[in-house]
Coordinates of C-alpha atoms and ligand atoms in Angstrom, one line a residue:
M1000 CA 0.0 0.0 0.0
L1001 CA 1.3 3.6 -0.8
T1002 CA 1.7 5.4 2.3
A1003 CA 1.9 9.3 2.4
G1004 CA 5.3 9.1 3.3
K1005 CA 6.1 6.9 0.5
A1006 CA 4.2 8.9 -2.0
L1007 CA 6.0 12.2 -1.0
F1008 CA 9.2 10.1 -1.3
Y1009 CA 8.5 9.1 -5.1
T1010 CA 7.2 12.7 -5.8
C1011 CA 10.6 13.9 -4.5
I1012 CA 12.4 11.6 -7.0
V1013 CA 10.3 12.4 -9.8
A1014 CA 11.0 16.1 -9.1
K1015 CA 14.7 15.5 -8.8
R1016 CA 14.7 13.8 -12.0
L1017 CA 12.6 16.4 -13.8
V1018 CA 15.0 19.4 -12.4
A1019 CA 18.1 17.1 -13.7
Y1020 CA 16.4 16.6 -17.1
L1021 CA 15.8 20.4 -17.3
N1022 CA 19.2 21.3 -16.5
E1023 CA 20.7 18.9 -19.1
V1024 CA 18.4 20.0 -22.1
H1025 CA 19.8 23.3 -23.3
R1026 CA 17.9 24.5 -26.4
I1027 CA 19.5 26.7 -28.9
N1028 CA 17.7 28.6 -31.6
L1029 CA 19.9 30.2 -34.3
P1030 CA 19.6 32.1 -37.5
R1031 CA 19.5 29.6 -40.5
I1032 CA 21.1 32.0 -43.0
V1033 CA 23.4 35.0 -42.4
L1034 CA 24.5 37.1 -45.3
L1035 CA 26.9 39.7 -44.6
G1036 CA 28.6 41.9 -47.2
K1037 CA 28.2 44.6 -50.1
G1038 CA 25.1 44.3 -52.1
V1039 CA 23.8 41.1 -50.2
L1040 CA 20.4 43.0 -50.0
E1041 CA 19.8 41.9 -53.5
S1042 CA 19.7 38.5 -52.7
I1043 CA 16.7 38.7 -50.3
A1044 CA 14.3 37.0 -52.8
E1045 CA 16.7 34.0 -53.0
V1046 CA 16.7 33.8 -49.0
F1047 CA 12.9 33.7 -49.4
G1048 CA 12.9 30.9 -51.8
E1049 CA 15.4 29.0 -49.9
L1050 CA 13.3 29.3 -46.7
G1051 CA 10.0 28.7 -48.4
L1052 CA 8.7 32.1 -47.3
K1053 CA 5.8 33.3 -49.2
R1054 CA 3.9 36.2 -47.5
P1055 CA 6.0 39.0 -46.2
L1056 CA 5.3 41.9 -43.9
I1057 CA 7.9 44.6 -44.2
V1058 CA 8.0 46.8 -41.0
T1059 CA 10.5 49.8 -41.6
G1060 CA 10.8 53.6 -40.8
E1061 CA 10.1 56.5 -43.2
N1062 CA 13.7 57.2 -43.6
T1063 CA 15.0 53.5 -43.7
Y1064 CA 12.1 52.9 -46.4
S1065 CA 13.8 54.9 -48.7
I1066 CA 17.2 53.5 -47.8
A1067 CA 16.5 49.8 -48.2
G1068 CA 12.8 49.0 -47.5
E1069 CA 11.6 50.2 -50.9
R1070 CA 14.4 47.9 -52.6
V1071 CA 13.1 45.0 -50.4
E1072 CA 9.5 45.4 -51.6
E1073 CA 10.6 46.0 -55.3
I1074 CA 12.8 43.0 -55.2
L1075 CA 10.2 40.6 -53.5
G1076 CA 7.4 42.0 -55.9
E1077 CA 9.7 41.0 -58.9
A1078 CA 9.8 37.5 -57.5
G1079 CA 6.1 37.5 -57.3
L1080 CA 5.4 37.8 -53.9
V1081 CA 2.9 40.6 -52.6
P1082 CA 4.7 42.4 -49.8
E1083 CA 2.8 44.6 -47.3
V1084 CA 4.5 47.5 -45.8
L1085 CA 4.1 49.1 -42.3
F1086 CA 5.7 52.4 -41.1
C1087 CA 7.0 52.4 -37.2
K1088 CA 8.1 55.6 -35.7
K1089 CA 9.0 54.5 -32.0
A1090 CA 10.2 51.2 -30.3
D1091 CA 7.6 51.2 -27.9
L1092 CA 4.9 48.6 -26.7
D1093 CA 2.1 50.8 -28.4
T1094 CA 3.8 50.2 -31.8
V1095 CA 4.5 46.5 -31.0
Y1096 CA 0.6 46.3 -30.2
K1097 CA -0.4 48.1 -33.5
V1098 CA 2.0 45.7 -35.6
K1099 CA 0.8 42.7 -33.8
N1100 CA -2.9 43.4 -34.3
S1101 CA -2.5 44.8 -37.9
A1102 CA -4.6 42.9 -40.5
Q1103 CA -1.3 42.6 -42.5
I1104 CA 0.3 40.6 -40.0
R1105 CA -2.4 38.2 -40.0
N1106 CA -1.7 36.9 -43.4
A1107 CA 2.1 37.3 -43.1
D1108 CA 4.3 34.3 -42.7
V1109 CA 7.3 36.4 -42.0
V1110 CA 8.1 40.1 -40.7
V1111 CA 11.0 41.5 -42.3
G1112 CA 12.5 44.4 -40.0
V1113 CA 14.1 47.0 -42.5
G1114 CA 15.9 49.8 -40.4
G1115 CA 17.9 50.9 -37.3
G1116 CA 18.0 49.2 -34.0
R1117 CA 14.3 50.2 -33.0
T1118 CA 12.8 48.9 -36.1
I1119 CA 14.5 45.9 -35.8
D1120 CA 13.3 45.3 -32.1
V1121 CA 9.6 46.3 -33.1
A1122 CA 9.6 44.0 -36.0
K1123 CA 11.4 41.1 -33.9
L1124 CA 8.8 41.3 -30.8
S1125 CA 5.9 41.7 -33.1
A1126 CA 6.8 38.5 -35.1
Y1127 CA 7.4 36.5 -31.9
Q1128 CA 4.2 37.5 -30.4
S1129 CA 2.2 36.6 -33.9
N1130 CA 4.0 33.3 -34.3
A1131 CA 5.5 34.6 -37.6
F1132 CA 9.2 34.2 -38.7
F1133 CA 11.4 37.2 -38.5
I1134 CA 14.3 38.4 -40.9
S1135 CA 16.4 41.1 -39.8
V1136 CA 17.6 43.5 -42.5
P1137 CA 19.6 46.3 -40.5
T1138 CA 20.4 49.6 -42.2
T1139 CA 22.9 50.8 -39.3
A1140 CA 25.1 48.7 -36.8
S1141 CA 24.2 50.5 -33.7
H1142 CA 23.9 47.5 -31.4
D1143 CA 23.8 43.7 -31.1
G1144 CA 20.2 43.4 -31.4
I1145 CA 20.5 42.6 -35.3
A1146 CA 21.1 39.0 -34.7
S1147 CA 19.8 38.5 -31.1
S1148 CA 16.7 36.8 -29.6
S1149 CA 15.8 39.8 -27.4
A1150 CA 14.3 43.2 -28.3
S1151 CA 14.7 46.5 -26.3
I1152 CA 11.1 48.1 -26.1
K1153 CA 10.1 51.3 -24.2
G1154 CA 7.0 51.2 -22.2
S1155 CA 7.3 47.5 -21.0
G1156 CA 8.0 48.2 -17.5
K1157 CA 11.4 46.9 -17.9
P1158 CA 14.5 49.1 -18.9
Y1159 CA 16.2 46.1 -20.1
S1160 CA 15.6 43.5 -23.4
L1161 CA 12.4 41.3 -23.5
K1162 CA 12.6 37.7 -24.9
A1163 CA 11.8 37.1 -28.5
N1164 CA 13.0 34.5 -31.3
P1165 CA 16.1 35.1 -33.0
P1166 CA 15.9 36.3 -36.6
L1167 CA 15.4 33.3 -39.2
A1168 CA 17.9 35.1 -41.5
V1169 CA 20.2 38.4 -41.1
I1170 CA 20.9 40.1 -44.2
A1171 CA 23.1 42.8 -43.5
D1172 CA 24.5 44.8 -46.5
S1173 CA 27.7 46.4 -45.5
Q1174 CA 27.4 49.0 -48.3
I1175 CA 24.2 50.4 -46.9
I1176 CA 25.4 50.3 -43.4
A1177 CA 28.8 52.1 -44.5
E1178 CA 26.6 54.9 -45.7
S1179 CA 25.0 55.3 -42.5
P1180 CA 26.2 58.1 -39.9
Y1181 CA 29.4 57.2 -38.6
R1182 CA 27.9 57.7 -35.0
F1183 CA 25.8 54.7 -35.3
T1184 CA 28.8 52.4 -36.2
A1185 CA 31.0 53.9 -33.3
S1186 CA 28.0 53.3 -30.9
G1187 CA 27.7 49.5 -32.0
C1188 CA 31.6 49.3 -31.5
G1189 CA 30.9 50.5 -27.7
D1190 CA 28.2 47.9 -27.4
V1191 CA 30.5 45.1 -28.6
I1192 CA 33.6 46.2 -26.5
G1193 CA 31.5 46.1 -23.4
K1194 CA 31.5 42.4 -23.9
S1195 CA 34.8 42.5 -22.2
V1196 CA 33.4 43.4 -18.8
S1197 CA 29.9 41.8 -19.4
V1198 CA 31.7 38.2 -19.6
Q1199 CA 33.4 38.7 -16.3
D1200 CA 30.1 39.6 -14.7
W1201 CA 28.5 36.3 -15.9
R1202 CA 31.7 34.5 -14.4
L1203 CA 31.5 36.3 -11.2
A1204 CA 27.5 35.4 -11.2
H1205 CA 28.6 31.6 -11.6
E1206 CA 31.5 31.7 -8.9
D1207 CA 29.4 33.5 -6.3
N1208 CA 26.0 32.3 -6.9
G1209 CA 26.4 29.2 -8.9
E1210 CA 24.5 30.7 -11.9
Y1211 CA 24.7 28.7 -14.9
Y1212 CA 27.8 29.8 -17.0
G1213 CA 28.8 28.8 -20.6
E1214 CA 32.5 28.9 -21.6
Y1215 CA 31.4 28.8 -25.3
A1216 CA 29.1 31.6 -25.5
S1217 CA 31.3 33.5 -23.1
S1218 CA 34.5 33.0 -25.5
L1219 CA 32.4 34.0 -28.3
A1220 CA 31.3 37.4 -27.0
L1221 CA 34.8 38.1 -25.6
M1222 CA 36.2 37.4 -29.0
S1223 CA 34.0 39.8 -30.6
S1224 CA 35.2 42.6 -28.4
R1225 CA 38.8 41.9 -28.8
L1226 CA 38.2 41.7 -32.8
I1227 CA 36.8 45.1 -32.2
M1228 CA 39.7 46.3 -30.0
R1229 CA 42.1 44.9 -32.8
N1230 CA 40.5 46.7 -35.5
A1231 CA 39.7 50.0 -34.1
E1232 CA 41.9 51.9 -36.6
L1233 CA 40.2 49.8 -39.6
I1234 CA 36.8 50.7 -38.2
S1235 CA 37.7 54.5 -37.7
E1236 CA 38.3 54.6 -41.6
N1237 CA 34.2 54.1 -41.9
K1238 CA 34.7 52.2 -45.0
E1239 CA 32.8 48.8 -45.9
A1240 CA 35.8 46.3 -44.6
G1241 CA 35.7 47.8 -41.0
V1242 CA 31.7 47.9 -41.0
R1243 CA 31.8 44.2 -42.2
T1244 CA 34.1 43.5 -39.2
L1245 CA 31.5 45.0 -36.9
L1246 CA 28.8 43.3 -38.5
E1247 CA 30.4 40.0 -38.0
A1248 CA 31.3 40.9 -34.3
L1249 CA 27.6 42.1 -33.8
V1250 CA 26.3 38.8 -35.3
S1251 CA 28.6 36.7 -33.0
C1252 CA 27.2 38.5 -30.0
G1253 CA 23.8 37.6 -31.3
V1254 CA 25.0 33.8 -31.4
S1255 CA 26.5 33.9 -28.2
M1256 CA 23.3 35.1 -26.4
S1257 CA 21.3 32.4 -28.2
I1258 CA 23.8 29.8 -27.2
A1259 CA 23.6 31.1 -23.6
G1260 CA 19.7 31.0 -23.9
S1261 CA 19.8 34.6 -22.2
S1262 CA 21.7 38.1 -22.7
R1263 CA 24.1 37.1 -19.8
P1264 CA 27.3 36.9 -22.0
C1265 CA 26.5 40.4 -23.6
S1266 CA 24.9 42.3 -21.1
G1267 CA 26.6 42.9 -17.3
S1268 CA 27.3 45.8 -15.3
E1269 CA 28.1 48.1 -18.3
H1270 CA 24.4 47.5 -19.5
L1271 CA 23.1 48.2 -16.3
F1272 CA 25.0 51.4 -16.3
S1273 CA 23.5 52.4 -19.9
H1274 CA 19.9 51.1 -18.7
T1275 CA 19.9 53.5 -15.7
L1276 CA 21.0 56.3 -18.0
D1277 CA 17.9 55.5 -20.1
I1278 CA 15.9 56.1 -17.2
I1279 CA 17.5 59.3 -15.6
A1280 CA 18.7 61.0 -18.7
P1281 CA 16.4 59.6 -21.6
G1282 CA 17.7 60.3 -25.1
A1283 CA 21.0 61.9 -23.9
A1284 CA 23.2 59.3 -25.8
M1285 CA 22.9 56.1 -27.7
H1286 CA 22.8 52.6 -26.2
G1287 CA 26.2 51.5 -27.3
E1288 CA 27.9 54.7 -26.5
Q1289 CA 26.8 54.5 -22.7
C1290 CA 27.6 51.0 -22.7
G1291 CA 31.2 51.7 -23.8
V1292 CA 31.8 54.4 -21.2
G1293 CA 30.3 52.3 -18.7
S1294 CA 32.9 49.5 -19.6
I1295 CA 35.7 51.4 -19.0
M1296 CA 34.6 52.1 -15.2
M1297 CA 33.3 48.5 -14.7
A1298 CA 36.5 47.0 -16.1
K1299 CA 38.5 49.0 -13.6
L1300 CA 36.2 47.4 -10.9
H1301 CA 36.9 43.9 -12.1
G1302 CA 40.6 44.8 -12.2
L1303 CA 40.7 44.4 -16.1
D1304 CA 42.8 46.6 -18.3
W1305 CA 40.5 49.6 -18.4
E1306 CA 42.8 51.9 -20.2
S1307 CA 43.1 49.8 -23.3
I1308 CA 39.5 49.7 -23.3
R1309 CA 39.6 53.5 -23.3
S1310 CA 42.0 53.8 -26.0
G1311 CA 40.2 51.3 -28.2
L1312 CA 37.0 53.5 -27.9
E1313 CA 39.1 56.7 -28.4
K1314 CA 40.5 55.3 -31.6
I1315 CA 37.2 54.4 -32.9
G1316 CA 35.9 58.0 -32.0
A1317 CA 33.3 56.4 -29.6
P1318 CA 32.5 58.6 -26.3
T1319 CA 34.8 58.0 -23.2
T1320 CA 33.5 60.9 -21.2
A1321 CA 30.4 62.1 -19.4
K1322 CA 30.6 65.4 -21.4
A1323 CA 30.5 63.3 -24.8
L1324 CA 27.4 61.5 -23.3
N1325 CA 25.8 64.8 -23.1
I1326 CA 25.4 64.4 -19.3
S1327 CA 26.9 66.1 -16.0
P1328 CA 29.1 64.5 -13.7
E1329 CA 26.3 64.2 -11.3
I1330 CA 24.1 62.3 -13.3
L1331 CA 26.9 60.1 -14.3
V1332 CA 27.6 59.1 -10.7
K1333 CA 24.0 58.9 -9.9
A1334 CA 23.6 55.9 -12.7
L1335 CA 26.9 54.3 -11.3
V1336 CA 25.2 54.4 -7.8
T1337 CA 21.9 53.2 -8.8
A1338 CA 22.5 51.0 -11.6
R1339 CA 22.4 47.9 -9.6
E1340 CA 18.7 48.6 -8.7
T1341 CA 18.0 48.6 -12.1
R1342 CA 17.9 45.0 -12.9
P1343 CA 18.3 43.4 -9.4
D1344 CA 18.1 39.8 -10.8
R1345 CA 21.3 40.4 -12.6
Y1346 CA 24.4 39.8 -10.4
T1347 CA 27.6 41.7 -11.4
I1348 CA 30.4 43.5 -9.9
L1349 CA 28.3 46.3 -8.7
D1350 CA 26.5 43.7 -6.1
K1351 CA 30.2 43.0 -4.8
I1352 CA 31.5 46.4 -4.8
N1353 CA 28.7 48.5 -3.5
L1354 CA 29.7 52.1 -5.0
T1355 CA 28.7 55.2 -3.0
K1356 CA 28.5 58.6 -4.2
S1357 CA 32.1 59.4 -3.1
S1358 CA 33.8 56.2 -4.3
A1359 CA 31.7 56.4 -7.6
W1360 CA 32.9 59.9 -8.1
K1361 CA 36.5 58.7 -7.6
L1362 CA 36.1 55.7 -9.9
A1363 CA 34.7 58.0 -12.6
E1364 CA 37.5 60.6 -12.0
D1365 CA 40.5 57.9 -12.0
C1366 CA 39.1 56.8 -15.3
G1367 CA 39.1 60.1 -17.0
V1368 CA 35.4 60.0 -17.4
I1369 CA 34.7 63.0 -15.4
Ligands
LIG2780 ZN1 23.6 46.3 -25.8

């Protein structure tokens, strides 16, 4: 006869096995096709054919429509498809709501995001929430969202990214991106260089809290950061070859997050600093610019070579000071002190070294940031 004690005993065994099973199974979703290089936009119809996609909805901005969206519409039209087009202005929940409730998305089997970071994020989240595939066609290289599985959306109540699916395909035309304002490219570099800090935060969370840590995902993110530092001068020339290097690094960062199953390898204390600035000084600077400046100071807290991070950013022409971020020293210090509260579930060096107003001020001064 099964007593209550025995039943509990067996339930515990089943629960333990279930936990072990869940820990063992690690699902990785990756893009199927990544096209990088000069003129790859022209191959979008072949990508559609290869993937068996038939009913595209293009989500784009007004400016990016004339840069690449219109051409995508034309090519797909010539291939016998009938693409719908939706324009989005902001990366907020209202816009995502409008796209995912549109009549156009109901008929679509794929959402093609053509534009900068904001458009890509809206298209990615709308596709995810509508069970449609997503294709990423970036026109700038300002952050690592072009190939990642997360989307940064305002009004979600969370200053950090929301979960979505990675793109089924990434079509990143380096010629188009090389013609975008250089500030976007420099910002993308800041985002990637920050990975030398975020991987350390991840390792720390593993050592201190036993959080899952993946050596492979971590190495991939770190390698991307080193690649950008090594190619800083090439990138600063703002030509196709430098942009291509950055695009490869951004795609690798997206892949590293997909392998990790979270943004952990690519988002640590330097991102907490940036997210905090988005709250207390909205619109002052770009995401990657803030991450770059944050990574100088967080690298010092980690005991890393913060001076080489700073000089890498300088060579690229990315901001390295509060002034270049259009914020006052007081705001910068406030962001440093309060960053750890922005995302309490993300353990970083800021939980280990509790910055006060005076120690944060000294850190920023020592790093030449203020
Ligand atoms: Zn980022």
